[in-house]
Amino acid sequence: MRFNFDSPDIPDVLLERRDKGRVVFLCGAGISFSSGLPGFADLTQHVIEFYQPAEGSELHKAFQPWVDKNAKEDAPKVPLDQIFHMLYQEYGREEVNELVAKRLNEFKPVGDAGYEHGLIRQLSTSSDGKPQIVTTNFDLLLELGDGKGLPRHEPPAFPDIKLGASLEGITYLHGRLNNTGEGRHPYILSSADFGRAYLSEGWATNFILRLLESYTVVLVGYQAEDPQVKYLLQGLNHDGQYDRTKIYAFDKGEPEDIEVKWRDRGVTAIAYSDHPVLWSTLEAWAERARDHRAWRSKVLEMAQKNPSELEPHERGMVAHLVRSNAGARAFANTEPPPHAEWLCVFDAGVRAGNTATDYFNNSQFDPLDAYGLDSDPERIDNKQGLEGDDDDDSPVIMYEDLLTGSWGDGHSIALDSRLGSKQIGLPSRLASLSRWIRRIHDSPVVAWWAVKKFGLHPTLETELKGLVQRKDIHPNCFKAWALIFDGVKQHAVPYYYRPYYTLLGLLKTQGWTEEVLVFVSTEMAPYLRYSPATGINGAIPPRSEWDNVELHHLGNWDVKSPFRDLTKIDHPKEKNLLKLARILEGHLRLSDRHHERIGSVMFYPPSCYPDVVSEEDYQEFNLFRLVFDDLAQLFPDDARIMASGWRFDDGLQFIKLKLYALKFKLLFAASEVTEAICTIDRTLFWSDKSRQELLFLIKGRWVDLSTLEKERVIGKFLEGPERYEYWSESEYPEYKADSVAEYFKWIDIRREAIPASLMDTYDALAPALNQVSEERIKRLAEPRRVRVNSITHDESTAPISVLPAHKIIAAIDAIEPREFGSFVNKTPFAGLIKQEPRRALAALLYLAKKGEYPVVHWKKILQDWPEIDDPKTNQALLRRLGLLPKDTLMEISHPLSFWFDKFFVTMLKDNEEALWLAFDEFINAIWQSEEDVAKSSIADTTIEGRSLNLSRRTYGHAINSPAGKITECLFNQLRTMNLEKGDGVPDFIKSRFDKLISLGGEGQDCAVVIFAKFTERMLWLDTDWTVANVIPWFNLKHENSEPAWNGFISNSKVPYLPLLIHIQEHLKHLFPVLYKWSWSEGERKVAAQIIVELGMPHEDTPASLVAQDFKNSIRSMKNTQRSDAIHYLGVAGRRDGGKWKERVIPFINNVWPREKKLRTKAEIQAWISLLTHSKEALPELLECAKWCLAPVQLEPYWTQQLTYEYEERKPIASVYPDEILELCYLVTPDSTTGLPVNLEEVLDLIEQAKPELVKDRRFQHLLDLIESA
């Protein structure tokens, strides 16, 4: 947990142990620095200066590096404890110690002196709040203020903790300052003193060992290199009997460096950025310690807010609270209940869900930004990489799920418990969170969350069912929960197909017996299915009250049937046919009720005349229709009785079936059909949802109708549809006529069939009838199905076909582009450009003579200009472009640059002079412009309105900028030339080089990027010119170095030898310089992979690039890039059928740095991913890479990948049991805290694959950890 946004991350277990009085702070000199006390080096210098040893003496030479300002930071130095030993030998122990005491006694605390010591006294306390501190300092600052009367313990008389002696007070492990001026000064200063205290006599070691048996020790005020730390840990480690998980250390530095430095000493490190940050953190921690209840109340008050309004570390505080039983209970009981959106924080699936686009607000929403914890890993950008990098073996990031049980819940089945599943068993922590969920059950957020889960815990589900049935519950809330409880989660749908396959078996063996009919009635009924909402509704929970929440805000709902392929079901021919029809009729009525419950308008309803029968949708409808067909043929009386019970005010399915049944001549007379048609509600008559069945009915029975009956139906037609809300009064007559005309045309009702009384009305339809196309008639009665209506462009030039050039633009401007409700844009000028480009150009040239340059139309002519074999027209366009005013050129800069990109090469052949004129005028216009008109069209990357401040000096920006595009044109032309090595860079590039790279602003950067991208090509053509003009950019101190390196890296390839020779000295230092450039992780990934590729064995690697260079580059990388480098080793190993022995293993053995500080959690996770994806190379690769691994606290679910099916349906733990056992042993810390969740399952697989491994000491060790957890 972090107390402030910049605080170090303090482990929950440490916070909890301190609360119980089981933590003791062991304090070093660092806690006294800000008070003005001298440190160990200052004390040594004071003594040296007092005695002034001879300059040539061993003592003087030993101390000189400590005060030599010109000495290198990493120059070797004699440890200060050894220098004190030399001082003792030279001047006497008591005399030296007395001098040290005198120097310390000169210190007089003033102002805030001792402030830090007061914080330590508040934190390092027993369960009843009494200070219990251990220090290696001699000074008395811990005794200032309220520490004045504390008990003191001095060597060798330490409290015997094993016998229950109290640790209350201050224990001076290395002696206490004698400030009386009398007596001895027995301080631990020299190497001999340290050796006696920690090794030979071991009284300090024994005390710390006893301390660790009962307490967790926190080192503060030390560095890992301090003599005190060295001797302390050597003393503890000489027999390996202490629990390393019980020592923590605060240290300044980068987490990855601090983690490894202290882990090597058996200590869990807590890194902080600067000393003031540490003390502000300890101050906040002390405030928590003084009154834990008050601090908890503040956190709970914070939990009342929407978590998306808080900072990640603030959300982390709440998460810290609910990780413990007591904290979760307090969270659940607080009044009012904490905000419901905390579910989105606690649930890892929601918190780390996919980003979504909010198209309404034109923004991106990343749940990890809104709900993420400060301890969450960042998302990995895997979009870029060298050739062959397909990301298949990229590490899977696991996020902590606070609604799932953990080892710390202290429950026998805690790891199998989760609130979002049907698993039985619930630890008390989860039971508390379950109670909170019940308290906020009436929030839409809870229903939204429930829809996302595989199910709810049985206890939670039962209690929610009771709660949502309260009489005061909101109707929408009651409805949503009823649907959730009654519905089937989408992932479980395949289970509901089982009855179908059971039915097939029953029909094969039993036939259509009464028992099988009962099975169909009970097991084959339609059911509700739901799935999580998608898009923005799936990422952000509903934030409105129930009045404004609709079902689609919570999820997607539909009605499904267990029936699948209906062709495999034989219907009963006589016996039980009617019974089956009645059962299926009941299913349809149930289906209608389901549709009504979910508010389904059946936008794509079933069809009685389907062209394709789906195996997914409306199967009960399709089966019933087939059964009804049989019933109508075999038992028409029964079919008539059944169909007579269907009414037009029933659900849509029965409306369609009623219209379908009326078509059967055996069932209904023509008069009944006429009566039914003419009494249909006007809205229903014209509804497109039942239109197909209505039209088929009328057309199918038309010949059966009498003249009077036909006239009645025609009269019904001519009434036309009522006016819809989206039809204006003026539009209505036209739309009504179109609808009526379509019906007449489809049924093919001729004019002679129209009664005289309706002839005038019919004649008024003539224009509409003439406009009904065959395509419209064909589509009119098609089943309603999903159609994607995209905007199309009508490029017909009819409106301007006969106009003279000088009238064309005015006529186009007068045309309304798109009518309301239409999906067609009228763009006659686009059609004119493509069909008659000369005429389109003439229209613009006419206006140009008048000094008018309509930018919209100039952009259009550039965007749509066709590839034509008409040099004169092309030349006319080029000449006019060369004469356009500079202001106009600036306004059309983007389409013009894209036009050049498309036509540059082809037009250069026929119109070279005109093209270069236009091209150079465009460059001059950009060069002279005061605005940065050549900048990229790509907007800055933002998240929720916050800019990520990524660099714009990149290839991605260059190819979307005018400057980048026109520079690329030059190289497009270069590609067409059959030049040989040494032919020289063509003059058309050289002559424009200086101007393009001096455009200024972003345009200049874009040009440099493109030139740098083609450096290899130019070097091949003209080494001297390229070395003089382009290669200098790659110097990391050059102002163009960032765009130059980005342009080169955009090739996603390793440099060829000629270029490598020129840039190798700069490449050696690319890391860490590129971190000053705000590149994306993808670009950094490519750079890291280039280093790896070059570092692997190659015949043409320059001799001047040696393993040491690549080692240094890797050392300078950050965790993410080193992980990318490890990932790329897998890519290289799998290449060409497997190159592990030839390339990867030598790289690991000879190039990868062996510093322990590089064995961070992220990198070890990357090594594990590499190993587990190496397949048959795993045994040899693990043997080679063992030294890259170390025991470290990894994500709890990392072992899941070891249990996945690998080959021949076997998990990798079963295929390689020896290697997986070794891997787990190497990376699992010797601690029961934070064991991998699936470790026990992995051991089971290893045992099944190779039983003899059970006796292996590694297996037994891991098993002991599991059983002790």
mmCIF file of C-alpha atoms in Angstrom, residues 98 117 256 392 536 668 787 851 1048 1052 1143 1187 1266:
data_model
loop_
_atom_site.group_PDB
_atom_site.id
_atom_site.type_symbol
_atom_site.label_atom_id
_atom_site.label_comp_id
_atom_site.label_asym_id
_atom_site.label_seq_id
_atom_site.Cartn_x
_atom_site.Cartn_y
_atom_site.Cartn_z
ATOM 1 C CA GLU A 98 36.800 8.643 22.879
ATOM 2 C CA HIS A 117 13.367 9.544 15.557
ATOM 3 C CA GLU A 256 14.372 -2.967 -9.838
ATOM 4 C CA ASP A 392 2.426 -15.952 -29.044
ATOM 5 C CA ILE A 536 -18.556 1.372 -23.790
ATOM 6 C CA PHE A 668 -59.736 -21.272 -44.520
ATOM 7 C CA ARG A 787 -28.202 -5.383 -43.183
ATOM 8 C CA GLY A 851 -8.770 34.959 -58.399
ATOM 9 C CA PHE A 1048 15.755 3.903 -38.863
ATOM 10 C CA SER A 1052 11.932 -2.978 -37.900
ATOM 11 C CA ARG A 1143 22.013 -18.577 -31.438
ATOM 12 C CA TRP A 1187 21.511 -18.710 -13.354
ATOM 13 C CA ILE A 1266 2.092 -25.884 0.515
#
